[in-house]
Each structure stands twice: as structure tokens, then as C-alpha cells.
Amino acid sequence: MKIYIKIIVGLLVFLNGCHTSKYNSPQIIRIKGSDTMLALNRLWASEYMMQHPGVSIYAEGGGTATGAKALANGEVQICAASRPLQPEETQQIAQNFNVIGFSILVAKDALSVYLHPANSVNNLTQEQLKGIFSGKTTNWKQVGGADQDILVIKRNPNSGSFLYFKDHVLGGTDYTEDGITASTTANVLDHVARHENAIGYGGMAFTNNIKHCWINNIAPSEQNVINGSYPITRYLYLYTVDKPQGTIKNLIDWIISPEGQKIVEKAGYFPIWDFI
């Protein structure tokens, strides 16, 4: 059984009559976008190419905004996104292709707040996180920790995680101008692992040399993500210019099949639907 969980940005609109994308049935598929999804995309690509020797899949990161721009410019067939595309991004797709895009939910993720293992703080409220990342709270002693200046590690503006965190944790408030801007989740992890006073954020699947902070007294666990109690939860998407067809449809059908969703679990994310 094939299940599409489809979210169309607005409605899939044909602005000038029937449209057929030039990317309907390529044997070379290029995916670009979310750094959060990069490892997952490469796992999918590797397994799918083993099963389909005639198909080549290239997966790159660079951030959701970079992927959206590449999709709108016709440079890739699929944009990987850790947030819904912004109106200006879908407008660019519409201007270039006469449709406003098509998105498919492919996994569920939770943004985790990373702390150094030696940090005595283990739990923060969302209001405390807002204070830290907006620059109003600058010392760990203000939130029950040691008397140390807080080193904020934030993602770059091209990142879907940057925008999601800004919208859902900062409530639209601007990030502090202090701290460090990291280009990838791996960079965030590296900075937090090397600085006892650092704090950053990224996908819950990452675990190397950091600890995951509780939010509002709720542990960042699989159970709490699934039951909806963990407060910073999001979906991950694949975007195409038009409704998937041909080779692209076959790939996406496989990604949302039980086989593809087991790879989601293997990568440390959460499937979009229950399967046996």
C-alpha cells in the first residue's frame, strides 16, 4: 500500500494551463537543501541506488533556503526542507515553472538543545531559551548554572532550523548578535563539545560529545516526540516543482514505504506513520 501524505503549499495551481516538468523521469536525481536531512538523504540514496542500479542520486546540504533556490532555478529535482517553504520561495518556483510546488512529508524530527556534558544545567523553559538566544540572558547563573558567560551557537539564516527555532522558540524575536554562527549541525556540535559554556540546537538524532537539555521539564525522547508532549517538534519535507512522476515518483514512493521509513528510524528520526 502506498500512502502519500501531501501538503501543497496553498493549492497546486496551474497558472497557464497544463504544465509538464522537464524533471519527470530522470535517471539522475539531484537533492539539495537541509543540512539536518543530509545524512538521512544519503542513506536513502545509497540504499535506493543499490536496489536500482540505473538510477544515480546526488544529495547535498547547504540549508533549506539554498535547496529552495536550487529547485526554483531548475538546478535540482528535489529540495530537502526542515521547514515549510516561505511564500517568497514558492513565488520564485511559480515564476519559473508556472506552478507553486509540491511537498511530501517524509519524516518527523525534534529540535534538541545541546549543552556541554559538564554544564550543571539540565533543564530550561522555553522562556529561558528565548532569553538566552535573544541575548537578554547572558550568564548561566541566571538560569541556575555556574557563573559563566553563555556562548550562543546559532545556525546561519539559510538553515531551516534557524527559521524554525526563531519562529517556535524565539517567537519571531531576533537572535542575539553575539555568539557564533555555525554553517552546519556538525559545526554546532563541535562548538558545544569544545566549550563548557556553550549552547546550541539541532536535530535530536545527533549525540556526539554533547548532552540534550530537557525543555519545560520534558525529556527530549522518542516517546515524548511521538506523544506530542515535547515542545520543539517538526516535520521534514521533500519538495518538487510539480507532482512527482516517473523516476522521482518511484523514489518518493519508496521513501514513504515501510522500507524507506525504517531508514528514517535507523537515522534517528521518526517515521511519518506506524507500520508493522
mmCIF file with all atom_site columns, C-alpha atoms in Angstrom, residues 94-203:
data_model
loop_
_atom_site.group_PDB
_atom_site.id
_atom_site.type_symbol
_atom_site.label_atom_id
_atom_site.label_alt_id
_atom_site.label_comp_id
_atom_site.label_asym_id
_atom_site.label_entity_id
_atom_site.label_seq_id
_atom_site.pdbx_PDB_ins_code
_atom_site.Cartn_x
_atom_site.Cartn_y
_atom_site.Cartn_z
_atom_site.occupancy
_atom_site.B_iso_or_equiv
_atom_site.pdbx_formal_charge
_atom_site.auth_seq_id
_atom_site.auth_comp_id
_atom_site.auth_asym_id
_atom_site.auth_atom_id
_atom_site.pdbx_PDB_model_num
ATOM 1   C CA . ALA A 1 94  ? 5.759  29.847 -9.686  1.00 0.00 ? 94  ALA A CA 1
ATOM 2   C CA . GLN A 1 95  ? 7.564  32.499 -11.706 1.00 0.00 ? 95  GLN A CA 1
ATOM 3   C CA . ASN A 1 96  ? 9.941  29.971 -13.237 1.00 0.00 ? 96  ASN A CA 1
ATOM 4   C CA . PHE A 1 97  ? 7.675  26.935 -13.679 1.00 0.00 ? 97  PHE A CA 1
ATOM 5   C CA . ASN A 1 98  ? 4.069  28.208 -13.594 1.00 0.00 ? 98  ASN A CA 1
ATOM 6   C CA . VAL A 1 99  ? 3.255  26.057 -10.547 1.00 0.00 ? 99  VAL A CA 1
ATOM 7   C CA . ILE A 1 100 ? 3.874  26.778 -6.885  1.00 0.00 ? 100 ILE A CA 1
ATOM 8   C CA . GLY A 1 101 ? 5.397  23.482 -5.839  1.00 0.00 ? 101 GLY A CA 1
ATOM 9   C CA . PHE A 1 102 ? 4.505  20.168 -4.303  1.00 0.00 ? 102 PHE A CA 1
ATOM 10  C CA . SER A 1 103 ? 5.663  18.883 -0.909  1.00 0.00 ? 103 SER A CA 1
ATOM 11  C CA . ILE A 1 104 ? 5.672  15.490 0.756   1.00 0.00 ? 104 ILE A CA 1
ATOM 12  C CA . LEU A 1 105 ? 6.128  14.781 4.453   1.00 0.00 ? 105 LEU A CA 1
ATOM 13  C CA . VAL A 1 106 ? 8.884  12.196 4.750   1.00 0.00 ? 106 VAL A CA 1
ATOM 14  C CA . ALA A 1 107 ? 9.905  12.135 8.436   1.00 0.00 ? 107 ALA A CA 1
ATOM 15  C CA . LYS A 1 108 ? 9.344  13.684 11.828  1.00 0.00 ? 108 LYS A CA 1
ATOM 16  C CA . ASP A 1 109 ? 12.115 15.329 13.810  1.00 0.00 ? 109 ASP A CA 1
ATOM 17  C CA . ALA A 1 110 ? 12.559 17.222 17.048  1.00 0.00 ? 110 ALA A CA 1
ATOM 18  C CA . LEU A 1 111 ? 14.950 20.081 17.567  1.00 0.00 ? 111 LEU A CA 1
ATOM 19  C CA . SER A 1 112 ? 17.133 19.406 20.572  1.00 0.00 ? 112 SER A CA 1
ATOM 20  C CA . VAL A 1 113 ? 19.027 21.951 22.634  1.00 0.00 ? 113 VAL A CA 1
ATOM 21  C CA . TYR A 1 114 ? 22.669 20.915 23.005  1.00 0.00 ? 114 TYR A CA 1
ATOM 22  C CA . LEU A 1 115 ? 24.726 21.514 26.154  1.00 0.00 ? 115 LEU A CA 1
ATOM 23  C CA . HIS A 1 116 ? 28.248 20.546 27.167  1.00 0.00 ? 116 HIS A CA 1
ATOM 24  C CA . PRO A 1 117 ? 28.198 17.432 29.396  1.00 0.00 ? 117 PRO A CA 1
ATOM 25  C CA . ALA A 1 118 ? 29.934 19.388 32.209  1.00 0.00 ? 118 ALA A CA 1
ATOM 26  C CA . ASN A 1 119 ? 27.228 22.058 32.294  1.00 0.00 ? 119 ASN A CA 1
ATOM 27  C CA . SER A 1 120 ? 25.233 21.740 35.535  1.00 0.00 ? 120 SER A CA 1
ATOM 28  C CA . VAL A 1 121 ? 22.077 22.949 33.790  1.00 0.00 ? 121 VAL A CA 1
ATOM 29  C CA . ASN A 1 122 ? 19.900 20.084 32.559  1.00 0.00 ? 122 ASN A CA 1
ATOM 30  C CA . ASN A 1 123 ? 16.506 21.713 32.067  1.00 0.00 ? 123 ASN A CA 1
ATOM 31  C CA . LEU A 1 124 ? 15.374 25.025 30.577  1.00 0.00 ? 124 LEU A CA 1
ATOM 32  C CA . THR A 1 125 ? 11.971 26.533 29.917  1.00 0.00 ? 125 THR A CA 1
ATOM 33  C CA . GLN A 1 126 ? 11.092 27.889 26.504  1.00 0.00 ? 126 GLN A CA 1
ATOM 34  C CA . GLU A 1 127 ? 11.061 31.370 28.025  1.00 0.00 ? 127 GLU A CA 1
ATOM 35  C CA . GLN A 1 128 ? 14.604 30.842 29.309  1.00 0.00 ? 128 GLN A CA 1
ATOM 36  C CA . LEU A 1 129 ? 15.690 29.637 25.875  1.00 0.00 ? 129 LEU A CA 1
ATOM 37  C CA . LYS A 1 130 ? 14.183 32.759 24.329  1.00 0.00 ? 130 LYS A CA 1
ATOM 38  C CA . GLY A 1 131 ? 16.142 34.900 26.771  1.00 0.00 ? 131 GLY A CA 1
ATOM 39  C CA . ILE A 1 132 ? 19.408 33.099 26.011  1.00 0.00 ? 132 ILE A CA 1
ATOM 40  C CA . PHE A 1 133 ? 19.166 33.072 22.222  1.00 0.00 ? 133 PHE A CA 1
ATOM 41  C CA . SER A 1 134 ? 17.841 36.640 22.019  1.00 0.00 ? 134 SER A CA 1
ATOM 42  C CA . GLY A 1 135 ? 20.702 37.903 24.173  1.00 0.00 ? 135 GLY A CA 1
ATOM 43  C CA . LYS A 1 136 ? 18.690 39.036 27.212  1.00 0.00 ? 136 LYS A CA 1
ATOM 44  C CA . THR A 1 137 ? 20.144 36.240 29.351  1.00 0.00 ? 137 THR A CA 1
ATOM 45  C CA . THR A 1 138 ? 23.932 36.210 29.169  1.00 0.00 ? 138 THR A CA 1
ATOM 46  C CA . ASN A 1 139 ? 25.179 34.268 32.195  1.00 0.00 ? 139 ASN A CA 1
ATOM 47  C CA . TRP A 1 140 ? 24.447 30.677 33.189  1.00 0.00 ? 140 TRP A CA 1
ATOM 48  C CA . LYS A 1 141 ? 23.851 31.716 36.813  1.00 0.00 ? 141 LYS A CA 1
ATOM 49  C CA . GLN A 1 142 ? 20.678 33.491 35.611  1.00 0.00 ? 142 GLN A CA 1
ATOM 50  C CA . VAL A 1 143 ? 19.170 30.070 34.826  1.00 0.00 ? 143 VAL A CA 1
ATOM 51  C CA . GLY A 1 144 ? 20.596 28.115 37.749  1.00 0.00 ? 144 GLY A CA 1
ATOM 52  C CA . GLY A 1 145 ? 24.038 27.310 36.397  1.00 0.00 ? 145 GLY A CA 1
ATOM 53  C CA . ALA A 1 146 ? 27.613 28.368 37.069  1.00 0.00 ? 146 ALA A CA 1
ATOM 54  C CA . ASP A 1 147 ? 28.824 31.957 36.937  1.00 0.00 ? 147 ASP A CA 1
ATOM 55  C CA . GLN A 1 148 ? 29.933 31.773 33.301  1.00 0.00 ? 148 GLN A CA 1
ATOM 56  C CA . ASP A 1 149 ? 29.088 33.813 30.251  1.00 0.00 ? 149 ASP A CA 1
ATOM 57  C CA . ILE A 1 150 ? 26.816 31.935 27.861  1.00 0.00 ? 150 ILE A CA 1
ATOM 58  C CA . LEU A 1 151 ? 28.250 31.196 24.425  1.00 0.00 ? 151 LEU A CA 1
ATOM 59  C CA . VAL A 1 152 ? 25.349 31.025 21.960  1.00 0.00 ? 152 VAL A CA 1
ATOM 60  C CA . ILE A 1 153 ? 25.804 28.833 18.876  1.00 0.00 ? 153 ILE A CA 1
ATOM 61  C CA . LYS A 1 154 ? 23.197 29.531 16.224  1.00 0.00 ? 154 LYS A CA 1
ATOM 62  C CA . ARG A 1 155 ? 22.715 28.318 12.661  1.00 0.00 ? 155 ARG A CA 1
ATOM 63  C CA . ASN A 1 156 ? 23.062 30.528 9.597   1.00 0.00 ? 156 ASN A CA 1
ATOM 64  C CA . PRO A 1 157 ? 19.931 32.147 8.104   1.00 0.00 ? 157 PRO A CA 1
ATOM 65  C CA . ASN A 1 158 ? 19.868 29.663 5.178   1.00 0.00 ? 158 ASN A CA 1
ATOM 66  C CA . SER A 1 159 ? 19.114 26.886 7.643   1.00 0.00 ? 159 SER A CA 1
ATOM 67  C CA . GLY A 1 160 ? 15.578 25.620 8.119   1.00 0.00 ? 160 GLY A CA 1
ATOM 68  C CA . SER A 1 161 ? 16.488 25.001 11.754  1.00 0.00 ? 161 SER A CA 1
ATOM 69  C CA . PHE A 1 162 ? 17.422 28.690 12.120  1.00 0.00 ? 162 PHE A CA 1
ATOM 70  C CA . LEU A 1 163 ? 13.979 29.832 10.983  1.00 0.00 ? 163 LEU A CA 1
ATOM 71  C CA . TYR A 1 164 ? 12.064 27.107 12.807  1.00 0.00 ? 164 TYR A CA 1
ATOM 72  C CA . PHE A 1 165 ? 13.820 27.887 16.095  1.00 0.00 ? 165 PHE A CA 1
ATOM 73  C CA . LYS A 1 166 ? 13.271 31.614 15.582  1.00 0.00 ? 166 LYS A CA 1
ATOM 74  C CA . ASP A 1 167 ? 9.552  31.126 14.917  1.00 0.00 ? 167 ASP A CA 1
ATOM 75  C CA . HIS A 1 168 ? 8.770  28.479 17.538  1.00 0.00 ? 168 HIS A CA 1
ATOM 76  C CA . VAL A 1 169 ? 11.178 29.297 20.370  1.00 0.00 ? 169 VAL A CA 1
ATOM 77  C CA . LEU A 1 170 ? 12.028 32.974 19.969  1.00 0.00 ? 170 LEU A CA 1
ATOM 78  C CA . GLY A 1 171 ? 8.509  33.858 18.871  1.00 0.00 ? 171 GLY A CA 1
ATOM 79  C CA . GLY A 1 172 ? 9.878  35.842 15.952  1.00 0.00 ? 172 GLY A CA 1
ATOM 80  C CA . THR A 1 173 ? 12.332 37.816 18.119  1.00 0.00 ? 173 THR A CA 1
ATOM 81  C CA . ASP A 1 174 ? 15.734 38.353 16.534  1.00 0.00 ? 174 ASP A CA 1
ATOM 82  C CA . TYR A 1 175 ? 18.690 36.255 17.598  1.00 0.00 ? 175 TYR A CA 1
ATOM 83  C CA . THR A 1 176 ? 21.444 37.846 19.629  1.00 0.00 ? 176 THR A CA 1
ATOM 84  C CA . GLU A 1 177 ? 24.201 39.377 17.509  1.00 0.00 ? 177 GLU A CA 1
ATOM 85  C CA . ASP A 1 178 ? 26.766 37.834 19.857  1.00 0.00 ? 178 ASP A CA 1
ATOM 86  C CA . GLY A 1 179 ? 27.934 34.242 19.810  1.00 0.00 ? 179 GLY A CA 1
ATOM 87  C CA . ILE A 1 180 ? 28.934 32.043 16.891  1.00 0.00 ? 180 ILE A CA 1
ATOM 88  C CA . THR A 1 181 ? 27.103 31.292 13.634  1.00 0.00 ? 181 THR A CA 1
ATOM 89  C CA . ALA A 1 182 ? 27.635 27.679 12.571  1.00 0.00 ? 182 ALA A CA 1
ATOM 90  C CA . SER A 1 183 ? 27.157 26.590 8.971   1.00 0.00 ? 183 SER A CA 1
ATOM 91  C CA . THR A 1 184 ? 26.055 23.020 9.763   1.00 0.00 ? 184 THR A CA 1
ATOM 92  C CA . THR A 1 185 ? 24.709 20.950 12.626  1.00 0.00 ? 185 THR A CA 1
ATOM 93  C CA . ALA A 1 186 ? 28.099 19.236 12.796  1.00 0.00 ? 186 ALA A CA 1
ATOM 94  C CA . ASN A 1 187 ? 29.688 22.632 13.425  1.00 0.00 ? 187 ASN A CA 1
ATOM 95  C CA . VAL A 1 188 ? 27.186 23.338 16.215  1.00 0.00 ? 188 VAL A CA 1
ATOM 96  C CA . LEU A 1 189 ? 28.011 20.011 17.847  1.00 0.00 ? 189 LEU A CA 1
ATOM 97  C CA . ASP A 1 190 ? 31.738 20.673 17.575  1.00 0.00 ? 190 ASP A CA 1
ATOM 98  C CA . HIS A 1 191 ? 31.493 24.085 19.231  1.00 0.00 ? 191 HIS A CA 1
ATOM 99  C CA . VAL A 1 192 ? 29.290 22.816 22.072  1.00 0.00 ? 192 VAL A CA 1
ATOM 100 C CA . ALA A 1 193 ? 31.528 19.809 22.654  1.00 0.00 ? 193 ALA A CA 1
ATOM 101 C CA . ARG A 1 194 ? 34.598 22.071 22.962  1.00 0.00 ? 194 ARG A CA 1
ATOM 102 C CA . HIS A 1 195 ? 33.127 24.870 25.096  1.00 0.00 ? 195 HIS A CA 1
ATOM 103 C CA . GLU A 1 196 ? 31.664 24.135 28.530  1.00 0.00 ? 196 GLU A CA 1
ATOM 104 C CA . ASN A 1 197 ? 29.635 27.356 28.494  1.00 0.00 ? 197 ASN A CA 1
ATOM 105 C CA . ALA A 1 198 ? 28.150 26.843 25.014  1.00 0.00 ? 198 ALA A CA 1
ATOM 106 C CA . ILE A 1 199 ? 24.562 26.161 23.971  1.00 0.00 ? 199 ILE A CA 1
ATOM 107 C CA . GLY A 1 200 ? 23.272 25.258 20.517  1.00 0.00 ? 200 GLY A CA 1
ATOM 108 C CA . TYR A 1 201 ? 20.479 23.391 18.781  1.00 0.00 ? 201 TYR A CA 1
ATOM 109 C CA . GLY A 1 202 ? 19.893 20.848 16.052  1.00 0.00 ? 202 GLY A CA 1
ATOM 110 C CA . GLY A 1 203 ? 18.272 17.530 15.279  1.00 0.00 ? 203 GLY A CA 1
#
